[in-house]
Structure formats: C-alpha cells, structure tokens
Amino acid sequence: MPKIVDHDQRRLELVDATWRIIARLGIEGATMREIAEEAGFANGALKPYFPTKDELLTSAFGHVFNRTNQRIATVTDGLSGVAALRAFCSEVLPLDEERVNEARIVIPFWQKALNDPDMAALHSRSMRLWHATIAGHAAAARAAGEIATPVGDAAVADHLLNMMLGAQIVAALSPDEHFSRDLAGQLDNYLRLLAA
Amino acid sequence: MPKIVDHDQRRLELVDATWRIIARLGIEGATMREIAEEAGFANGALKPYFPTKDELLTSAFGHVFNRTNQRIATVTDGLSGVAALRAFCSEVLPLDEERVNEARIVIPFWQKALNDPDMAALHSRSMRLWHATIAGHAAAARAAGEIATPVGDAAVADHLLNMMLGAQIVAALSPDEHFSRDLAGQLDNYLRLLAA
C-alpha cells in the first residue's frame, strides 16, 4: 500500500515548527531550511505546502490566533460579565512562557502586515472579533450591575484591546521592567476602575 | 578653503531620510540605496556614517523618540496634574499623519529589538522614562484632587503606557477600525475613569 500522507497534519506540523523557530531565532533567523529541519522535513519539501516564508508566517499567526481563541472558549465557558471579561483578557495577556513566545511571533507579523494588505486584513478581522466579544461581556457586566462607570462598553473594549496589544510588546521586549511584572494585576486594576 | 562637512548635520539628514523611506516603503523596502537617494547621497556614501541598516534603524528610532520628547516638553510646559497627563499622552498617541508614520517606524524597531539586546535596552530605557514621567503627573493630579481612584499612580502609568503602545499598532495597521477612530476620546474616557 502507498504511504498515506495527511496533508493537513503536515501543514500543522510545519506551522508549529515555524512558530517555535521564530520564537527562538527571530523572524530573520527563521530560514526555510531551519524550519524544515525543526519539522523533520527534507529541505525543499516545504515548498508544496508554503511557497514563501510570508505564507508560513501568516499561517503561524493564524494558528496562534486560533489556538488563543480555543483557550478563550474553554476558560470563558459558562462565565458572563466581569468574570468572562477577566477570563478572556487573562488568556490573551502574555502571562506564561508559551504566550510570551506567541508575542514574539505576533510582533514580526505586525511588522510584515505594515506592507502586506492580506496580513493587515487578517489582523483587522481578528481585532474586530475580539472587540465585539469584549464589548458584549462589558454589556452583560453592566446589566448585572458589575460595571458602574458611565464610560460605554465600546470604550471599555477600546481600552482593554489596546492594553492587551501593548502588553505583547512589553512582555516580548522588556520582560524585566516593573510595569510588566504584574500584567494580571494591571487587568484587575482596570476592572476596579470600571466598578467605581 | 576645503569644503567643510558638518557630520552631525549629515547624520541627521540620513536619519530623516531613513524614517521617511521606512514609513513609505517598509523596513524591507528601505534599502541603503533608497535611503542614500532620498537623502541626496551617492550610493556608498552612507557607510562612514552608518555601516549597517540596523544602525540606521536604531538611530531613526532614537530620533523619533527624541523628537517626541521635545514635543512633549513643549506641550506640557507649565502644566501639571491631569492637564499634563492629557498633554503628554496626546502627544504620544498617533493622532496625525506624522505620528502614524512614526508608528510605522516603531513597529519594525520593536521587531528588530526582539533579537537585538542594544535595541531592546534602548526601548526599555525609553519606556522607563515615560513610565516615571506619567506616574509623576498622576501623583500631582492625585495631590490636586483630580484623581480619586484608589488605583495607584504606577498602575495608572502601566495602563496608559500599554494603551499608548497598543495605539501605535492600531493606528499603523488598522486605521479604519472603529476602535482606532478616536484615540483622543479613548484617552478622555480613561481619564474619566480615574476621576470617579
């Protein structure tokens, strides 16, 4: 019998290898050769799956985004209002090494997206989705009397989204700075502001 | 008499040309040749000033940071408390085309800094400086009774700094998104949270 190759599985292996290599070596050190080696592929065997490094990077970003969303779905399951808001944001914040590694992929992705309309569109779609979800949780929190501020739900989502984007940069670039030591505490402090 | 060359002036011209080219073409399109042409230099004449593109990029980031600080010094002159806080943050937020262009330089700088300890140190120093200044304005605002929240000054600086970092990404990557339309309004909303 011929060997059966699961192409989706192989793509996923490549994407996984890509983000490990980018996290370790940076986008410039992540050559197609390094990625092939990490994934256990022969050099050149990547091309049918991902003709260019940019396509691999876009897939790696999409993969990180999907995986984050799966974690969010798990941790927010059955929660609403401020509890859901806290769980959502805690899952996006780079609070452990895996998520700091993800931040190290997201920053090169942003840099590429500056001059790549498809990547920029993927970024925008992702952010729109998160903004809507956060604003929804904020509305539920307000309905439950957990949010007292007259500052609106969309404005709360603006704040949280920008803070979570900024936190990726702090965590990836200056992990030892005092203002990055307690990102979970920053989130708590912000939620306290909303309750007042 | 021999022609007198003002080397500091020439370095500044090159740095200016660098950030205009990066803003227009992206970091990958910004070849040493393009930058030399933009600055009116012969190709190859850059090398004595900046042997590598990374050194040029670091200088361009430093230049943008210094210029931002000069603008901040001007707009906060004579102000204190919430007025100083608002003026400081408004100057950092990418509220006009020049500052959106600056955001388009800062993002490639961050990406490079992921794997360059000198660039990462420059980023950390810059952020520490801003954090201290913001926390100082917050303390003065609190002393003047303008900030009522029990959330502390350093925590306020954490929030504002992360929001300003996040705003660079939003402005550079998805300028048409609803959550980026009114960055000044986001700042006002945050300051309202502090007053409550």
Short mmCIF file of C-alpha atoms in Angstrom, two decimals, chain B residues 73-138:
data_model
loop_
_atom_site.label_atom_id
_atom_site.label_comp_id
_atom_site.label_asym_id
_atom_site.label_seq_id
_atom_site.Cartn_x
_atom_site.Cartn_y
_atom_site.Cartn_z
CA ALA B 73 8.31 69.13 26.70
CA THR B 74 6.70 71.92 24.67
CA VAL B 75 3.09 70.88 25.20
CA THR B 76 3.42 70.06 28.90
CA ASP B 77 5.37 73.23 29.73
CA GLY B 78 3.65 74.96 32.64
CA LEU B 79 1.04 72.18 33.04
CA SER B 80 0.60 69.75 35.90
CA GLY B 81 -1.74 67.01 37.06
CA VAL B 82 -4.42 65.75 34.65
CA ALA B 83 -3.71 68.57 32.19
CA ALA B 84 -0.07 67.44 31.95
CA LEU B 85 -1.15 63.79 31.75
CA ARG B 86 -3.54 64.55 28.91
CA ALA B 87 -0.98 66.67 27.03
CA PHE B 88 1.74 64.02 27.42
CA CYS B 89 -0.43 61.16 26.19
CA SER B 90 -1.98 63.17 23.36
CA GLU B 91 1.49 63.86 22.06
CA VAL B 92 2.45 60.16 22.08
CA LEU B 93 -0.81 58.91 20.54
CA PRO B 94 -0.69 58.68 16.73
CA LEU B 95 -3.29 61.41 16.18
CA ASP B 96 -1.96 62.82 12.92
CA GLU B 97 -0.22 61.55 9.80
CA GLU B 98 3.27 62.39 11.06
CA ARG B 99 2.75 60.32 14.18
CA VAL B 100 1.15 57.45 12.24
CA ASN B 101 4.35 57.47 10.16
CA GLU B 102 6.34 57.34 13.38
CA ALA B 103 4.29 54.30 14.44
CA ARG B 104 5.32 52.69 11.15
CA ILE B 105 8.97 53.05 12.24
CA VAL B 106 8.45 51.96 15.80
CA ILE B 107 6.91 48.60 14.83
CA PRO B 108 9.92 47.44 12.71
CA PHE B 109 12.14 48.72 15.51
CA TRP B 110 10.30 46.51 18.02
CA GLN B 111 10.60 43.56 15.66
CA LYS B 112 14.36 44.08 15.38
CA ALA B 113 14.67 44.61 19.13
CA LEU B 114 13.30 41.10 19.73
CA ASN B 115 16.72 39.78 18.73
CA ASP B 116 18.97 42.78 19.39
CA PRO B 117 19.86 43.43 23.06
CA ASP B 118 21.04 47.02 22.37
CA MET B 119 17.76 47.94 20.70
CA ALA B 120 15.81 46.20 23.47
CA ALA B 121 17.77 48.19 26.06
CA LEU B 122 17.00 51.45 24.23
CA HIS B 123 13.32 50.50 24.21
CA SER B 124 13.41 49.70 27.95
CA ARG B 125 15.16 52.97 28.83
CA SER B 126 12.61 54.94 26.83
CA MET B 127 9.68 53.19 28.46
CA ARG B 128 11.11 53.58 31.98
CA LEU B 129 11.49 57.30 31.37
CA TRP B 130 7.91 57.66 30.19
CA HIS B 131 6.55 55.48 32.97
CA ALA B 132 8.25 57.65 35.61
CA THR B 133 7.02 60.88 33.99
CA ILE B 134 3.43 59.63 33.71
CA ALA B 135 3.41 58.32 37.29
CA GLY B 136 4.72 61.74 38.43
CA HIS B 137 1.90 63.57 36.66
CA ALA B 138 -0.60 61.09 38.14
#
